[in-house]
GROMACS .gro file of C-alpha atoms in nm:
model
  298
    1MET     CA    1  11.079  16.980  24.755
    2LYS     CA    2  11.334  16.804  24.535
    3LYS     CA    3  11.108  16.855  24.234
    4SER     CA    4  11.079  17.224  24.314
    5ASN     CA    5  11.457  17.259  24.340
    6TYR     CA    6  11.501  17.074  24.011
    7LEU     CA    7  11.258  17.306  23.835
    8LEU     CA    8  11.427  17.609  23.986
    9SER     CA    9  11.771  17.485  23.875
   10PHE     CA   10  11.639  17.406  23.526
   11GLY     CA   11  11.482  17.750  23.500
   12ILE     CA   12  11.805  17.923  23.602
   13THR     CA   13  12.002  17.719  23.347
   14ILE     CA   14  11.765  17.816  23.066
   15SER     CA   15  11.778  18.182  23.170
   16VAL     CA   16  12.159  18.187  23.175
   17PHE     CA   17  12.172  18.020  22.831
   18ALA     CA   18  11.927  18.271  22.686
   19PHE     CA   19  12.126  18.559  22.834
   20ILE     CA   20  12.448  18.429  22.676
   21VAL     CA   21  12.279  18.399  22.334
   22ILE     CA   22  12.149  18.757  22.360
   23ILE     CA   23  12.491  18.893  22.459
   24ALA     CA   24  12.662  18.705  22.175
   25SER     CA   25  12.416  18.836  21.919
   26CYS     CA   26  12.461  19.192  22.043
   27GLN     CA   27  12.838  19.166  22.018
   28LYS     CA   28  12.826  19.039  21.659
   29SER     CA   29  12.960  19.290  21.409
   30LYS     CA   30  12.698  19.496  21.234
   31ASP     CA   31  12.902  19.468  20.918
   32SER     CA   32  12.818  19.145  20.736
   33PHE     CA   33  13.114  19.176  20.498
   34ASP     CA   34  13.333  18.907  20.657
   35GLU     CA   35  13.040  18.670  20.695
   36LEU     CA   36  12.950  18.705  20.329
   37LEU     CA   37  13.307  18.649  20.221
   38ASP     CA   38  13.321  18.325  20.420
   39THR     CA   39  12.992  18.199  20.280
   40LYS     CA   40  13.049  17.931  20.021
   41ASN     CA   41  12.734  18.014  19.830
   42ILE     CA   42  12.542  18.337  19.824
   43SER     CA   43  12.240  18.439  19.625
   44LEU     CA   44  12.186  18.784  19.481
   45ASN     CA   45  11.879  18.831  19.701
   46GLN     CA   46  12.080  18.756  20.016
   47LYS     CA   47  12.345  19.008  19.914
   48MET     CA   48  12.099  19.280  19.824
   49SER     CA   49  11.918  19.246  20.156
   50SER     CA   50  12.238  19.296  20.356
   51THR     CA   51  12.301  19.633  20.520
   52THR     CA   52  12.653  19.647  20.380
   53PHE     CA   53  12.553  19.542  20.028
   54ASN     CA   54  12.313  19.824  19.944
   55ALA     CA   55  12.351  19.804  19.567
   56CYS     CA   56  12.571  19.633  19.311
   57LEU     CA   57  12.802  19.929  19.256
   58GLU     CA   58  12.851  19.973  19.632
   59THR     CA   59  12.905  19.607  19.703
   60TYR     CA   60  13.231  19.639  19.892
   61ASP     CA   61  13.209  19.994  20.023
   62ILE     CA   62  13.557  20.154  20.003
   63TRP     CA   63  13.705  19.842  19.838
   64GLN     CA   64  13.445  19.814  19.561
   65TRP     CA   65  13.692  19.965  19.311
   66SER     CA   66  13.926  19.667  19.348
   67VAL     CA   67  13.694  19.372  19.281
   68SER     CA   68  13.641  19.168  18.965
   69TYR     CA   69  13.264  19.147  19.003
   70ALA     CA   70  13.053  19.437  19.128
   71CYS     CA   71  12.760  19.196  19.169
   72PRO     CA   72  12.898  18.851  19.266
   73GLN     CA   73  12.632  18.586  19.215
   74ASN     CA   74  12.814  18.264  19.303
   75SER     CA   75  13.095  18.127  19.515
   76VAL     CA   76  13.354  18.149  19.236
   77GLU     CA   77  13.297  18.521  19.176
   78LEU     CA   78  13.288  18.586  19.548
   79ALA     CA   79  13.620  18.403  19.597
   80LEU     CA   80  13.782  18.612  19.322
   81ASN     CA   81  13.655  18.929  19.486
   82LYS     CA   82  13.799  18.818  19.818
   83LYS     CA   83  14.140  18.770  19.655
   84ASP     CA   84  14.112  19.112  19.486
   85ILE     CA   85  14.041  19.284  19.818
   86LYS     CA   86  14.328  19.104  19.990
   87ARG     CA   87  14.563  19.229  19.717
   88ALA     CA   88  14.426  19.584  19.741
   89LYS     CA   89  14.474  19.591  20.117
   90ARG     CA   90  14.835  19.474  20.077
   91ILE     CA   91  14.903  19.756  19.831
   92ASP     CA   92  14.736  20.001  20.070
   93SER     CA   93  14.966  19.896  20.355
   94ILE     CA   94  15.279  19.914  20.135
   95THR     CA   95  15.209  20.260  19.999
   96LYS     CA   96  15.115  20.414  20.333
   97ALA     CA   97  15.424  20.266  20.498
   98ASN     CA   98  15.649  20.424  20.231
   99PRO     CA   99  15.524  20.782  20.180
  100SER     CA  100  15.852  20.890  20.021
  101LYS     CA  101  15.795  20.650  19.731
  102TYR     CA  102  15.420  20.678  19.685
  103PRO     CA  103  15.231  21.010  19.659
  104VAL     CA  104  14.956  20.909  19.901
  105THR     CA  105  14.697  21.182  19.955
  106ALA     CA  106  14.340  21.202  20.071
  107PRO     CA  107  14.105  21.002  19.844
  108VAL     CA  108  13.960  21.192  19.551
  109LEU     CA  109  13.598  21.089  19.512
  110ASN     CA  110  13.425  21.177  19.187
  111ASP     CA  111  13.080  21.329  19.222
  112PRO     CA  112  12.879  21.250  18.906
  113LYS     CA  113  12.650  21.545  18.979
  114LYS     CA  114  12.936  21.793  18.946
  115GLU     CA  115  13.086  21.910  18.619
  116ALA     CA  116  13.426  21.762  18.539
  117PRO     CA  117  13.709  21.992  18.653
  118GLN     CA  118  13.905  22.186  18.392
  119SER     CA  119  14.236  22.166  18.577
  120PHE     CA  120  14.408  21.872  18.742
  121SER     CA  121  14.689  21.804  18.986
  122ILE     CA  122  14.911  21.519  18.870
  123LEU     CA  123  15.052  21.276  19.127
  124GLN     CA  124  15.381  21.153  18.987
  125TYR     CA  125  15.534  20.820  19.087
  126GLY     CA  126  15.906  20.756  19.051
  127VAL     CA  127  16.222  20.965  19.014
  128PRO     CA  128  16.253  21.196  18.708
  129THR     CA  129  16.500  21.092  18.439
  130THR     CA  130  16.702  21.342  18.235
  131SER     CA  131  16.668  21.164  17.902
  132ILE     CA  132  16.459  20.864  17.801
  133ILE     CA  133  16.703  20.805  17.512
  134ASP     CA  134  16.991  20.765  17.760
  135GLU     CA  135  16.774  20.572  18.003
  136VAL     CA  136  16.695  20.292  17.757
  137GLY     CA  137  16.996  20.345  17.530
  138SER     CA  138  17.176  20.034  17.657
  139ALA     CA  139  16.874  19.805  17.621
  140PRO     CA  140  16.975  19.497  17.419
  141GLU     CA  141  16.788  19.508  17.089
  142PHE     CA  142  16.834  19.135  17.028
  143GLY     CA  143  16.843  18.831  17.250
  144GLY     CA  144  16.497  18.803  17.400
  145SER     CA  145  16.420  19.099  17.626
  146VAL     CA  146  16.115  19.068  17.848
  147ILE     CA  147  15.883  19.367  17.804
  148THR     CA  148  15.639  19.417  18.091
  149LEU     CA  149  15.356  19.655  18.157
  150TYR     CA  150  15.318  19.706  18.535
  151ILE     CA  151  14.994  19.841  18.678
  152LEU     CA  152  14.978  19.982  19.029
  153GLU     CA  153  14.607  20.017  19.099
  154TYR     CA  154  14.542  20.229  19.403
  155GLY     CA  155  14.176  20.312  19.363
  156PRO     CA  156  14.080  20.648  19.512
  157TYR     CA  157  14.448  20.746  19.534
  158GLY     CA  158  14.513  20.696  19.164
  159GLY     CA  159  14.798  20.471  19.059
  160VAL     CA  160  15.055  20.436  18.784
  161ILE     CA  161  15.127  20.236  18.470
  162SER     CA  162  15.495  20.157  18.411
  163LEU     CA  163  15.679  20.001  18.121
  164GLY     CA  164  15.965  19.764  18.199
  165ILE     CA  165  16.254  19.620  17.994
  166LYS     CA  166  16.460  19.332  18.135
  167ASN     CA  167  16.737  19.128  17.975
  168GLY     CA  168  16.990  18.945  18.194
  169GLY     CA  169  17.163  19.205  18.412
  170TYR     CA  170  16.985  19.497  18.244
  171SER     CA  171  16.656  19.630  18.386
  172ARG     CA  172  16.460  19.952  18.340
  173ALA     CA  173  16.108  20.066  18.430
  174VAL     CA  174  15.958  20.405  18.346
  175ALA     CA  175  15.631  20.596  18.376
  176PHE     CA  176  15.517  20.889  18.158
  177TYR     CA  177  15.396  21.229  18.285
  178PRO     CA  178  15.366  21.595  18.182
  179ASN     CA  179  15.654  21.828  18.268
  180THR     CA  180  15.442  21.998  18.534
  181TYR     CA  181  15.239  21.893  18.836
  182SER     CA  182  14.928  22.094  18.748
  183ILE     CA  183  14.765  22.077  18.406
  184VAL     CA  184  14.460  22.208  18.221
  185LYS     CA  185  14.215  21.993  18.030
  186ASP     CA  186  14.265  21.971  17.650
  187VAL     CA  187  14.613  22.127  17.670
  188SER     CA  188  14.923  21.931  17.565
  189TYR     CA  189  15.245  21.938  17.769
  190PRO     CA  190  15.594  21.813  17.691
  191GLY     CA  191  15.622  21.466  17.835
  192VAL     CA  192  15.879  21.342  18.085
  193PHE     CA  193  15.970  20.996  18.212
  194THR     CA  194  16.029  20.882  18.567
  195ASN     CA  195  16.220  20.580  18.695
  196THR     CA  196  15.970  20.352  18.873
  197SER     CA  197  16.205  20.060  18.943
  198GLY     CA  198  16.140  19.896  19.278
  199LEU     CA  199  15.783  20.021  19.317
  200ALA     CA  200  15.498  19.786  19.402
  201TYR     CA  201  15.248  19.676  19.141
  202THR     CA  202  14.917  19.492  19.149
  203TYR     CA  203  14.916  19.335  18.800
  204SER     CA  204  15.155  19.290  18.509
  205ILE     CA  205  15.146  19.185  18.144
  206SER     CA  206  15.466  19.046  17.989
  207LYS     CA  207  15.603  18.914  17.663
  208THR     CA  208  15.949  18.814  17.542
  209ALA     CA  209  16.050  19.010  17.232
  210THR     CA  210  16.326  18.896  16.998
  211PHE     CA  211  16.386  19.242  16.843
  212LEU     CA  212  16.329  19.581  17.010
  213GLY     CA  213  16.429  19.822  16.733
  214PRO     CA  214  16.085  19.969  16.641
  215PHE     CA  215  15.975  19.952  17.005
  216LEU     CA  216  16.273  20.159  17.127
  217ASN     CA  217  16.244  20.398  16.834
  218TYR     CA  218  15.886  20.479  16.922
  219LEU     CA  219  15.928  20.488  17.301
  220SER     CA  220  16.231  20.719  17.310
  221LYS     CA  221  16.203  20.893  16.970
  222ARG     CA  222  16.575  20.827  16.935
  223GLN     CA  223  16.554  20.876  16.558
  224THR     CA  224  16.419  21.229  16.614
  225PRO     CA  225  16.586  21.334  16.943
  226THR     CA  226  16.465  21.695  16.922
  227VAL     CA  227  16.102  21.576  16.931
  228SER     CA  228  15.930  21.443  17.243
  229HIS     CA  229  15.598  21.284  17.323
  230ASN     CA  230  15.335  21.530  17.446
  231TYR     CA  231  15.111  21.451  17.742
  232THR     CA  232  14.738  21.533  17.728
  233ILE     CA  233  14.506  21.431  18.010
  234ASN     CA  234  14.268  21.149  17.909
  235SER     CA  235  14.378  21.137  17.544
  236PHE     CA  236  14.754  21.070  17.561
  237GLU     CA  237  14.882  20.952  17.896
  238GLY     CA  238  15.119  20.672  17.994
  239TYR     CA  239  14.848  20.420  17.908
  240HIS     CA  240  14.827  20.542  17.547
  241LEU     CA  241  15.204  20.575  17.493
  242PHE     CA  242  15.286  20.234  17.633
  243LYS     CA  243  14.991  20.068  17.458
  244GLU     CA  244  15.126  20.185  17.124
  245ALA     CA  245  15.484  20.088  17.215
  246ILE     CA  246  15.405  19.732  17.322
  247GLY     CA  247  15.179  19.695  17.021
  248LEU     CA  248  15.500  19.703  16.815
  249ILE     CA  249  15.614  19.378  16.979
  250GLY     CA  250  15.275  19.212  16.944
  251ILE     CA  251  15.101  19.279  17.277
  252SER     CA  252  14.737  19.385  17.247
  253LEU     CA  253  14.584  19.509  17.571
  254PRO     CA  254  14.232  19.423  17.685
  255THR     CA  255  13.963  19.674  17.597
  256VAL     CA  256  13.930  19.966  17.837
  257THR     CA  257  13.577  20.105  17.837
  258THR     CA  258  13.624  20.400  18.074
  259ILE     CA  259  13.808  20.718  17.980
  260GLY     CA  260  14.045  20.847  18.247
  261ASP     CA  261  14.190  20.691  18.564
  262TYR     CA  262  14.370  20.442  18.341
  263PRO     CA  263  14.554  20.240  18.608
  264HIS     CA  264  14.216  20.153  18.758
  265SER     CA  265  14.040  20.107  18.423
  266LEU     CA  266  14.313  19.879  18.287
  267ALA     CA  267  14.327  19.680  18.612
  268GLN     CA  268  13.952  19.621  18.591
  269ALA     CA  269  13.991  19.485  18.238
  270ILE     CA  270  14.289  19.263  18.326
  271ARG     CA  271  14.116  19.091  18.618
  272THR     CA  272  13.878  18.900  18.393
  273TRP     CA  273  14.090  18.900  18.075
  274THR     CA  274  14.207  18.588  17.893
  275PRO     CA  275  14.545  18.680  17.738
  276PRO     CA  276  14.693  18.536  17.415
  277ALA     CA  277  14.909  18.226  17.448
  278ASN     CA  278  15.240  18.416  17.421
  279VAL     CA  279  15.150  18.680  17.681
  280THR     CA  280  15.193  18.624  18.056
  281VAL     CA  281  14.965  18.792  18.309
  282ASN     CA  282  15.054  18.817  18.678
  283LEU     CA  283  14.747  18.870  18.895
  284ASP     CA  284  14.932  18.836  19.226
  285GLY     CA  285  15.131  19.160  19.211
  286GLY     CA  286  15.481  19.220  19.345
  287PHE     CA  287  15.765  19.468  19.308
  288ILE     CA  288  15.913  19.599  18.985
  289PRO     CA  289  16.275  19.473  18.948
  290LEU     CA  290  16.542  19.716  19.066
  291ARG     CA  291  16.727  19.926  18.811
  292GLN     CA  292  17.035  19.747  18.673
  293GLY     CA  293  17.287  19.801  18.394
  294ASP     CA  294  17.464  20.096  18.236
  295GLY     CA  295  17.309  20.405  18.083
  296GLY     CA  296  17.089  20.690  18.201
  297ASP     CA  297  17.110  20.908  18.508
  298LEU     CA  298  17.232  20.665  18.775
   0.00000   0.00000   0.00000
């Protein structure tokens, strides 16, 4: 009788344990993303067999645009991707919590099967300035100004590239746009600048310049004040203007292989870029310094 009771008790214990295991497995998330991120080592075959990781270009679903490696094959690349996604999620929370500062709209997904549109709506970041000559007119030309290119990468929502000048109590940051919010492909528009001080950014590239004369001449066209830079989608945007300007103080940007969506394209290049010794790269992001000093609209 005792033996029978023992067997019955043992059988019940085994049944309860099996039931708990089944329940736990059913409650486990169907998305293996977190599990893969926590794995110290992962092979390509493991990743490809996962339901979330269908193919290399879709590795991280909606966050795939923000990662350094579309096909991570070791723990180092996976760890970098995890950091990239954490940064992207922080930017996402900042922008959505401050709709007055960031033109957040529904994601624009490009369909490669469709012909590229001929007209575009431009999402402008920052507050318009009246005159770029006045805005940067008080910038110290000597004395070691720090010139910084700020990149706000916001994936499907676009983003912005800003150019910053900082020297002691003087600070400016501007972005470059057309003078309209709707443009047509292959048409040039008079360019305008916006004040982007205080906005968030995901990456930055900086260098201290001892003399800003040629840089300011090119950026503001102060030697030819009746002439302005013209904006043309894909061929002369903020990326192109600022690339040429910072080239005058010796900053060469990493190669961008994709035409268009330049905040995203430049961010992709920066993530795995090794900069020159005299150039500082910030991969942690932050906020552009607030506007300080005399001159300009404020």
